[in-house]
Amino acid sequence: MQWWWQALIGVATALLLAWLALLIALLMAKPGTAQLRDAVRLLPDLLRLLRRLGADPRLPRGVRIRLALLLAYLAVPFDLIPDFIPVLGYADDAIIVAAVLRSTIRRAGLDAVREHWPGTDDGFAALVRLTGLPR
């Protein structure tokens, strides 16, 4: 067998194993139905928040790059877990958004995120609950 076939099979195997590990992690970290409901209801405000935070030159470059990559991931038509799989299909997006927002809040500060939040106070409280950070 030629070396490039072996390399291709190795890369495909590694990608499959990484995908399976992510699937298991998402199954273990699956948010409750109330959290998913909050995330879906907050989606328009979350997208505006991501855009505003990404455009703020006061934030560190790493945060803005992370937000741009998140927006690109959300815009791409394929996901890590296809959306036709019940619950997990949409949960992977919600978990990835929550993880990026959590790291953004930790790096930029809760006040910066609050400054750019376009929604209501109740919506911001739900955002803080979704990211698992103390108010």
CSV table of C-alpha atoms in Angstrom, one decimal:
chain,number,residue,atom,x,y,z
A,1,MET,CA,0.0,0.0,0.0
A,2,GLN,CA,1.3,3.4,-0.9
A,3,TRP,CA,2.3,5.8,1.9
A,4,TRP,CA,-0.3,8.4,1.0
A,5,TRP,CA,-3.2,5.8,1.4
A,6,GLN,CA,-1.8,5.0,4.9
A,7,ALA,CA,-1.7,8.7,5.7
A,8,LEU,CA,-5.2,9.3,4.4
A,9,ILE,CA,-6.6,6.3,6.5
A,10,GLY,CA,-4.7,7.6,9.6
A,11,VAL,CA,-6.1,11.1,9.2
A,12,ALA,CA,-9.7,9.7,8.6
A,13,THR,CA,-9.4,7.5,11.7
A,14,ALA,CA,-8.1,10.4,13.8
A,15,LEU,CA,-11.0,12.6,12.7
A,16,LEU,CA,-13.5,9.9,13.4
A,17,LEU,CA,-12.1,9.3,16.9
A,18,ALA,CA,-12.1,13.0,17.6
A,19,TRP,CA,-15.7,13.3,16.4
A,20,LEU,CA,-16.7,10.4,18.6
A,21,ALA,CA,-15.0,11.9,21.6
A,22,LEU,CA,-16.8,15.2,21.0
A,23,LEU,CA,-20.1,13.4,20.7
A,24,ILE,CA,-19.5,11.7,24.0
A,25,ALA,CA,-18.6,15.0,25.6
A,26,LEU,CA,-21.7,16.6,24.3
A,27,LEU,CA,-23.9,13.8,25.6
A,28,MET,CA,-22.4,14.2,29.0
A,29,ALA,CA,-22.6,18.0,29.0
A,30,LYS,CA,-26.0,18.2,27.4
A,31,PRO,CA,-27.9,21.2,28.8
A,32,GLY,CA,-31.4,20.8,30.3
A,33,THR,CA,-34.5,21.5,28.2
A,34,ALA,CA,-35.0,24.8,30.1
A,35,GLN,CA,-31.5,25.9,29.1
A,36,LEU,CA,-32.1,25.0,25.4
A,37,ARG,CA,-35.4,26.8,25.4
A,38,ASP,CA,-33.6,29.9,26.8
A,39,ALA,CA,-30.9,29.6,24.2
A,40,VAL,CA,-33.3,29.4,21.3
A,41,ARG,CA,-35.4,32.4,22.7
A,42,LEU,CA,-32.2,34.4,23.0
A,43,LEU,CA,-30.7,33.6,19.6
A,44,PRO,CA,-31.4,36.9,17.9
A,45,ASP,CA,-29.9,38.9,20.9
A,46,LEU,CA,-27.0,36.5,21.1
A,47,LEU,CA,-26.2,37.0,17.4
A,48,ARG,CA,-26.3,40.8,17.8
A,49,LEU,CA,-24.1,40.5,20.9
A,50,LEU,CA,-21.5,38.4,19.1
A,51,ARG,CA,-21.4,40.9,16.3
A,52,ARG,CA,-21.1,43.9,18.6
A,53,LEU,CA,-18.4,42.2,20.7
A,54,GLY,CA,-16.4,41.2,17.7
A,55,ALA,CA,-16.4,44.8,16.4
A,56,ASP,CA,-15.3,46.3,19.7
A,57,PRO,CA,-11.6,47.3,19.3
A,58,ARG,CA,-11.2,47.6,23.1
A,59,LEU,CA,-11.5,43.8,23.5
A,60,PRO,CA,-8.3,41.7,23.1
A,61,ARG,CA,-7.6,40.4,19.6
A,62,GLY,CA,-7.9,36.8,20.8
A,63,VAL,CA,-11.5,37.3,21.9
A,64,ARG,CA,-12.4,39.0,18.7
A,65,ILE,CA,-10.9,36.2,16.6
A,66,ARG,CA,-12.7,33.6,18.7
A,67,LEU,CA,-16.0,35.4,18.2
A,68,ALA,CA,-15.4,35.7,14.4
A,69,LEU,CA,-14.7,31.9,14.3
A,70,LEU,CA,-17.9,31.2,16.2
A,71,LEU,CA,-19.9,33.3,13.8
A,72,ALA,CA,-18.3,31.5,10.9
A,73,TYR,CA,-19.1,28.2,12.5
A,74,LEU,CA,-22.7,29.2,13.0
A,75,ALA,CA,-23.0,30.4,9.4
A,76,VAL,CA,-21.6,27.2,7.8
A,77,PRO,CA,-24.4,24.9,6.7
A,78,PHE,CA,-22.8,21.7,8.2
A,79,ASP,CA,-22.3,21.0,11.9
A,80,LEU,CA,-20.3,18.6,14.1
A,81,ILE,CA,-23.5,16.8,14.9
A,82,PRO,CA,-26.1,17.1,12.1
A,83,ASP,CA,-29.3,19.0,13.1
A,84,PHE,CA,-31.6,16.1,12.1
A,85,ILE,CA,-30.4,14.2,15.2
A,86,PRO,CA,-33.0,14.9,17.9
A,87,VAL,CA,-31.9,17.3,20.7
A,88,LEU,CA,-28.1,16.8,20.1
A,89,GLY,CA,-28.3,18.3,16.6
A,90,TYR,CA,-29.1,21.7,18.1
A,91,ALA,CA,-27.5,21.2,21.4
A,92,ASP,CA,-24.0,21.2,19.9
A,93,ASP,CA,-24.5,24.7,18.6
A,94,ALA,CA,-25.9,25.9,22.0
A,95,ILE,CA,-23.0,24.3,23.9
A,96,ILE,CA,-20.3,25.8,21.6
A,97,VAL,CA,-21.9,29.2,21.8
A,98,ALA,CA,-22.1,28.9,25.6
A,99,ALA,CA,-18.5,27.8,25.8
A,100,VAL,CA,-17.2,30.7,23.6
A,101,LEU,CA,-19.3,33.2,25.5
A,102,ARG,CA,-18.1,31.9,28.8
A,103,SER,CA,-14.5,32.3,27.7
A,104,THR,CA,-15.3,35.7,26.3
A,105,ILE,CA,-16.9,36.9,29.6
A,106,ARG,CA,-13.9,35.6,31.5
A,107,ARG,CA,-11.4,37.4,29.3
A,108,ALA,CA,-13.3,40.6,28.5
A,109,GLY,CA,-15.3,40.9,31.7
A,110,LEU,CA,-19.0,40.7,32.5
A,111,ASP,CA,-19.3,44.5,32.2
A,112,ALA,CA,-18.1,44.6,28.6
A,113,VAL,CA,-20.6,41.9,27.7
A,114,ARG,CA,-23.4,43.8,29.6
A,115,GLU,CA,-22.5,47.0,27.8
A,116,HIS,CA,-23.0,45.3,24.4
A,117,TRP,CA,-26.1,43.3,25.4
A,118,PRO,CA,-29.0,44.3,23.1
A,119,GLY,CA,-31.8,42.5,24.9
A,120,THR,CA,-33.7,42.8,28.2
A,121,ASP,CA,-32.3,42.4,31.7
A,122,ASP,CA,-34.1,39.0,32.0
A,123,GLY,CA,-32.4,38.0,28.8
A,124,PHE,CA,-29.1,38.9,30.2
A,125,ALA,CA,-29.8,37.0,33.3
A,126,ALA,CA,-30.6,34.0,31.1
A,127,LEU,CA,-27.4,34.5,29.2
A,128,VAL,CA,-25.4,34.4,32.5
A,129,ARG,CA,-27.2,31.2,33.5
A,130,LEU,CA,-26.5,29.6,30.2
A,131,THR,CA,-22.8,30.4,30.4
A,132,GLY,CA,-22.7,29.1,34.0
A,133,LEU,CA,-21.1,32.2,35.4
A,134,PRO,CA,-22.0,33.9,38.7
A,135,ARG,CA,-23.8,37.2,38.2
